[in-house]
């Protein structure tokens, strides 16, 4: 017989802070880079892991994914039972809510797991095991997106992982909110936030990004977007930037994980 302990969700309760439209930048990126995989999938299930005290992010994820994958379904997963109960009235065609944690309590393997602002309260040395557990639940061609943003979604940094491991790091911002690119350092995901110190790659990256931003200052007269795009072009000379102007115009830049991974990993 399965013990009660074995059925207990894996993880700990988070603060549950959430706001409508908080994850729009992450969702927009997911739809752009993962939409084709979702469309091709036989059963394109996405998990909003740790959606928080209100169900807004799961509701919005369904709407945004269906613009690129009309058959997409979303399962909101929360470790706090009261939050699941509060979300149940918002269930609709393609959207359900389940009690659970990092074990991902659904029968099928999801094509997407989105975990935003979930690992921030964990220790850095716990991240690798959580990533491995979540990656092991992905379907073939699936994607895990894990990161952190501010309370209203102006600044966001996330890591994208496939079943094989970490692939990329994306920095995204409402550009008018930035004095310099390194302002995004406060939103680095748990795997990187304590590594923003001299000698670590992410520190060097943000330092170089600030330098490129300063060099691009003459473009500020054309707006923050043009300055950002020019700075990213400069940055690309020394760093493996993987996207292009279409994404830069959205206030994003995506870099290979290997270039920013903490030393010693």
GROMACS .gro file of C-alpha atoms in nm:
model
  265
    1UNK     CA    1   0.000   0.000   0.000
    2UNK     CA    2   0.126   0.349  -0.088
    3UNK     CA    3   0.202   0.550   0.224
    4UNK     CA    4   0.064   0.892   0.293
    5UNK     CA    5   0.421   1.029   0.289
    6UNK     CA    6   0.477   0.887  -0.060
    7UNK     CA    7   0.172   1.073  -0.186
    8UNK     CA    8   0.279   1.405  -0.038
    9UNK     CA    9   0.361   1.664  -0.307
   10UNK     CA   10   0.731   1.734  -0.358
   11UNK     CA   11   0.836   2.086  -0.266
   12UNK     CA   12   0.746   2.360  -0.022
   13UNK     CA   13   0.477   2.627  -0.024
   14UNK     CA   14   0.580   2.957  -0.181
   15UNK     CA   15   0.451   3.302  -0.096
   16UNK     CA   16   0.204   3.275  -0.383
   17UNK     CA   17   0.247   3.633  -0.502
   18UNK     CA   18   0.093   3.680  -0.845
   19UNK     CA   19  -0.062   3.947  -1.065
   20UNK     CA   20  -0.248   3.949  -1.396
   21UNK     CA   21  -0.014   3.981  -1.695
   22UNK     CA   22   0.292   3.922  -1.479
   23UNK     CA   23   0.433   3.648  -1.704
   24UNK     CA   24   0.348   3.801  -2.041
   25UNK     CA   25   0.713   3.831  -2.149
   26UNK     CA   26   0.787   3.468  -2.073
   27UNK     CA   27   0.463   3.355  -2.239
   28UNK     CA   28   0.534   3.561  -2.549
   29UNK     CA   29   0.877   3.402  -2.581
   30UNK     CA   30   0.743   3.050  -2.525
   31UNK     CA   31   0.481   3.097  -2.795
   32UNK     CA   32   0.744   3.223  -3.039
   33UNK     CA   33   1.014   2.961  -2.985
   34UNK     CA   34   0.808   2.656  -2.880
   35UNK     CA   35   0.483   2.708  -3.069
   36UNK     CA   36   0.579   2.478  -3.356
   37UNK     CA   37   0.656   2.189  -3.116
   38UNK     CA   38   0.324   2.241  -2.941
   39UNK     CA   39   0.135   2.240  -3.272
   40UNK     CA   40   0.302   1.916  -3.380
   41UNK     CA   41   0.238   1.737  -3.052
   42UNK     CA   42  -0.039   1.477  -3.036
   43UNK     CA   43  -0.140   1.602  -2.692
   44UNK     CA   44   0.009   1.949  -2.631
   45UNK     CA   45  -0.018   1.973  -2.253
   46UNK     CA   46   0.148   2.258  -2.062
   47UNK     CA   47   0.193   2.281  -1.686
   48UNK     CA   48   0.187   2.609  -1.497
   49UNK     CA   49   0.380   2.495  -1.191
   50UNK     CA   50   0.330   2.699  -0.875
   51UNK     CA   51   0.080   2.946  -1.022
   52UNK     CA   52   0.027   3.102  -0.679
   53UNK     CA   53  -0.258   3.240  -0.475
   54UNK     CA   54  -0.468   3.330  -0.782
   55UNK     CA   55  -0.505   3.146  -1.114
   56UNK     CA   56  -0.439   3.438  -1.351
   57UNK     CA   57  -0.111   3.312  -1.495
   58UNK     CA   58  -0.261   2.973  -1.588
   59UNK     CA   59  -0.565   3.135  -1.750
   60UNK     CA   60  -0.339   3.367  -1.948
   61UNK     CA   61  -0.101   3.087  -2.047
   62UNK     CA   62  -0.386   2.893  -2.206
   63UNK     CA   63  -0.500   3.195  -2.406
   64UNK     CA   64  -0.149   3.275  -2.527
   65UNK     CA   65  -0.056   2.921  -2.621
   66UNK     CA   66  -0.377   2.875  -2.817
   67UNK     CA   67  -0.279   3.160  -3.047
   68UNK     CA   68  -0.001   2.933  -3.179
   69UNK     CA   69  -0.131   2.586  -3.084
   70UNK     CA   70  -0.513   2.574  -3.083
   71UNK     CA   71  -0.523   2.227  -2.921
   72UNK     CA   72  -0.303   2.325  -2.628
   73UNK     CA   73  -0.422   2.238  -2.277
   74UNK     CA   74  -0.295   2.380  -1.948
   75UNK     CA   75  -0.279   2.216  -1.606
   76UNK     CA   76  -0.220   2.453  -1.316
   77UNK     CA   77  -0.031   2.277  -1.036
   78UNK     CA   78  -0.009   2.415  -0.682
   79UNK     CA   79   0.128   2.263  -0.362
   80UNK     CA   80  -0.113   2.455  -0.138
   81UNK     CA   81  -0.457   2.284  -0.139
   82UNK     CA   82  -0.646   2.604  -0.058
   83UNK     CA   83  -0.508   2.767  -0.372
   84UNK     CA   84  -0.625   2.474  -0.584
   85UNK     CA   85  -0.973   2.499  -0.434
   86UNK     CA   86  -0.982   2.873  -0.503
   87UNK     CA   87  -0.880   2.815  -0.865
   88UNK     CA   88  -1.138   2.546  -0.943
   89UNK     CA   89  -1.414   2.795  -1.043
   90UNK     CA   90  -1.184   2.917  -1.322
   91UNK     CA   91  -1.156   2.578  -1.490
   92UNK     CA   92  -1.270   2.577  -1.852
   93UNK     CA   93  -1.223   2.381  -2.170
   94UNK     CA   94  -0.849   2.311  -2.180
   95UNK     CA   95  -0.772   2.431  -1.827
   96UNK     CA   96  -0.775   2.235  -1.501
   97UNK     CA   97  -0.607   2.274  -1.162
   98UNK     CA   98  -0.433   2.001  -0.962
   99UNK     CA   99  -0.275   1.967  -0.619
  100UNK     CA  100   0.091   1.877  -0.645
  101UNK     CA  101   0.452   1.983  -0.672
  102UNK     CA  102   0.770   1.891  -0.854
  103UNK     CA  103   0.645   1.538  -0.916
  104UNK     CA  104   0.398   1.689  -1.171
  105UNK     CA  105   0.079   1.497  -1.085
  106UNK     CA  106  -0.058   1.430  -1.431
  107UNK     CA  107  -0.065   1.105  -1.626
  108UNK     CA  108   0.080   1.232  -1.953
  109UNK     CA  109   0.422   1.385  -2.011
  110UNK     CA  110   0.384   1.759  -2.074
  111UNK     CA  111   0.526   1.942  -2.372
  112UNK     CA  112   0.588   2.243  -2.150
  113UNK     CA  113   0.652   2.304  -1.782
  114UNK     CA  114   0.662   2.670  -1.684
  115UNK     CA  115   0.796   2.736  -1.332
  116UNK     CA  116   0.811   3.110  -1.266
  117UNK     CA  117   0.918   3.251  -0.929
  118UNK     CA  118   0.907   2.902  -0.776
  119UNK     CA  119   1.272   2.830  -0.691
  120UNK     CA  120   1.357   3.171  -0.552
  121UNK     CA  121   1.313   3.056  -0.191
  122UNK     CA  122   1.518   2.740  -0.241
  123UNK     CA  123   1.892   2.705  -0.185
  124UNK     CA  124   2.115   2.720  -0.490
  125UNK     CA  125   2.240   2.366  -0.431
  126UNK     CA  126   1.882   2.236  -0.460
  127UNK     CA  127   1.825   2.370  -0.811
  128UNK     CA  128   2.002   2.099  -1.009
  129UNK     CA  129   1.794   1.822  -0.851
  130UNK     CA  130   1.470   2.010  -0.916
  131UNK     CA  131   1.568   2.074  -1.276
  132UNK     CA  132   1.651   1.705  -1.322
  133UNK     CA  133   1.320   1.594  -1.172
  134UNK     CA  134   1.119   1.831  -1.390
  135UNK     CA  135   1.315   1.750  -1.705
  136UNK     CA  136   1.252   1.380  -1.647
  137UNK     CA  137   0.878   1.447  -1.671
  138UNK     CA  138   0.895   1.618  -2.011
  139UNK     CA  139   0.766   1.461  -2.328
  140UNK     CA  140   1.001   1.416  -2.621
  141UNK     CA  141   1.051   1.763  -2.764
  142UNK     CA  142   0.932   1.919  -2.438
  143UNK     CA  143   1.060   2.234  -2.274
  144UNK     CA  144   1.109   2.344  -1.913
  145UNK     CA  145   1.118   2.720  -1.858
  146UNK     CA  146   1.228   2.831  -1.511
  147UNK     CA  147   1.294   3.187  -1.404
  148UNK     CA  148   1.214   3.493  -1.200
  149UNK     CA  149   1.042   3.825  -1.263
  150UNK     CA  150   0.937   4.131  -1.069
  151UNK     CA  151   0.586   4.173  -0.934
  152UNK     CA  152   0.440   4.334  -1.246
  153UNK     CA  153   0.649   4.160  -1.509
  154UNK     CA  154   0.873   4.446  -1.620
  155UNK     CA  155   1.197   4.253  -1.571
  156UNK     CA  156   1.241   3.881  -1.621
  157UNK     CA  157   1.524   3.630  -1.663
  158UNK     CA  158   1.466   3.261  -1.735
  159UNK     CA  159   1.650   2.943  -1.826
  160UNK     CA  160   1.512   2.709  -2.093
  161UNK     CA  161   1.587   2.339  -2.057
  162UNK     CA  162   1.514   2.037  -2.271
  163UNK     CA  163   1.514   1.674  -2.158
  164UNK     CA  164   1.891   1.678  -2.211
  165UNK     CA  165   1.964   1.978  -1.990
  166UNK     CA  166   1.992   2.358  -1.986
  167UNK     CA  167   1.998   2.528  -2.325
  168UNK     CA  168   1.960   2.904  -2.299
  169UNK     CA  169   1.921   3.205  -2.072
  170UNK     CA  170   1.685   3.485  -2.178
  171UNK     CA  171   1.685   3.839  -2.042
  172UNK     CA  172   1.365   4.037  -2.102
  173UNK     CA  173   1.249   4.380  -1.991
  174UNK     CA  174   1.021   4.671  -2.047
  175UNK     CA  175   1.309   4.878  -2.174
  176UNK     CA  176   1.183   5.205  -2.032
  177UNK     CA  177   1.227   5.058  -1.684
  178UNK     CA  178   1.602   5.003  -1.724
  179UNK     CA  179   1.880   5.243  -1.639
  180UNK     CA  180   2.127   4.981  -1.759
  181UNK     CA  181   2.105   4.610  -1.855
  182UNK     CA  182   2.262   4.496  -1.528
  183UNK     CA  183   1.943   4.614  -1.354
  184UNK     CA  184   1.818   4.269  -1.456
  185UNK     CA  185   2.066   4.108  -1.214
  186UNK     CA  186   1.812   4.125  -0.932
  187UNK     CA  187   1.585   3.892  -1.132
  188UNK     CA  188   1.841   3.626  -1.219
  189UNK     CA  189   1.707   3.276  -1.152
  190UNK     CA  190   1.831   3.094  -0.844
  191UNK     CA  191   2.096   2.903  -1.041
  192UNK     CA  192   2.266   3.233  -1.131
  193UNK     CA  193   2.169   3.504  -0.884
  194UNK     CA  194   2.444   3.425  -0.633
  195UNK     CA  195   2.697   3.398  -0.915
  196UNK     CA  196   2.684   3.763  -1.013
  197UNK     CA  197   3.029   3.821  -0.866
  198UNK     CA  198   3.371   3.881  -1.026
  199UNK     CA  199   3.513   3.567  -1.181
  200UNK     CA  200   3.175   3.423  -1.278
  201UNK     CA  201   3.053   3.426  -1.641
  202UNK     CA  202   2.716   3.590  -1.569
  203UNK     CA  203   2.894   3.880  -1.397
  204UNK     CA  204   3.121   3.926  -1.699
  205UNK     CA  205   2.821   3.911  -1.931
  206UNK     CA  206   2.630   4.183  -1.745
  207UNK     CA  207   2.945   4.394  -1.723
  208UNK     CA  208   2.994   4.370  -2.100
  209UNK     CA  209   2.626   4.436  -2.161
  210UNK     CA  210   2.649   4.757  -1.958
  211UNK     CA  211   2.954   4.861  -2.159
  212UNK     CA  212   2.772   4.794  -2.485
  213UNK     CA  213   2.473   4.991  -2.351
  214UNK     CA  214   2.701   5.286  -2.275
  215UNK     CA  215   2.856   5.267  -2.621
  216UNK     CA  216   2.506   5.267  -2.771
  217UNK     CA  217   2.409   5.586  -2.584
  218UNK     CA  218   2.386   5.795  -2.906
  219UNK     CA  219   2.098   5.570  -3.016
  220UNK     CA  220   1.894   5.672  -2.711
  221UNK     CA  221   1.762   5.969  -2.909
  222UNK     CA  222   1.576   5.712  -3.123
  223UNK     CA  223   1.429   5.542  -2.817
  224UNK     CA  224   1.525   5.272  -2.569
  225UNK     CA  225   1.445   4.994  -2.817
  226UNK     CA  226   1.696   5.118  -3.072
  227UNK     CA  227   1.959   5.160  -2.803
  228UNK     CA  228   1.893   4.805  -2.677
  229UNK     CA  229   1.918   4.658  -3.026
  230UNK     CA  230   2.246   4.837  -3.093
  231UNK     CA  231   2.386   4.722  -2.758
  232UNK     CA  232   2.294   4.361  -2.833
  233UNK     CA  233   2.465   4.384  -3.171
  234UNK     CA  234   2.780   4.499  -2.992
  235UNK     CA  235   2.746   4.224  -2.733
  236UNK     CA  236   2.714   3.958  -3.001
  237UNK     CA  237   3.078   4.011  -3.099
  238UNK     CA  238   3.191   3.843  -2.775
  239UNK     CA  239   2.896   3.639  -2.650
  240UNK     CA  240   2.688   3.360  -2.812
  241UNK     CA  241   2.363   3.551  -2.868
  242UNK     CA  242   2.121   3.300  -3.021
  243UNK     CA  243   1.828   3.514  -3.133
  244UNK     CA  244   1.795   3.808  -3.369
  245UNK     CA  245   1.635   4.147  -3.423
  246UNK     CA  246   1.277   4.014  -3.414
  247UNK     CA  247   1.325   3.913  -3.051
  248UNK     CA  248   1.550   4.206  -2.961
  249UNK     CA  249   1.273   4.443  -3.060
  250UNK     CA  250   1.063   4.282  -2.787
  251UNK     CA  251   1.323   4.379  -2.527
  252UNK     CA  252   1.477   4.032  -2.518
  253UNK     CA  253   1.813   3.869  -2.570
  254UNK     CA  254   1.886   3.497  -2.547
  255UNK     CA  255   2.232   3.355  -2.478
  256UNK     CA  256   2.365   2.999  -2.474
  257UNK     CA  257   2.353   2.850  -2.124
  258UNK     CA  258   2.710   2.720  -2.153
  259UNK     CA  259   2.839   3.076  -2.175
  260UNK     CA  260   2.678   3.181  -1.847
  261UNK     CA  261   2.679   2.857  -1.647
  262UNK     CA  262   2.839   2.885  -1.303
  263UNK     CA  263   3.202   2.785  -1.288
  264UNK     CA  264   3.262   2.434  -1.164
  265UNK     CA  265   2.944   2.293  -1.318
   0.00000   0.00000   0.00000
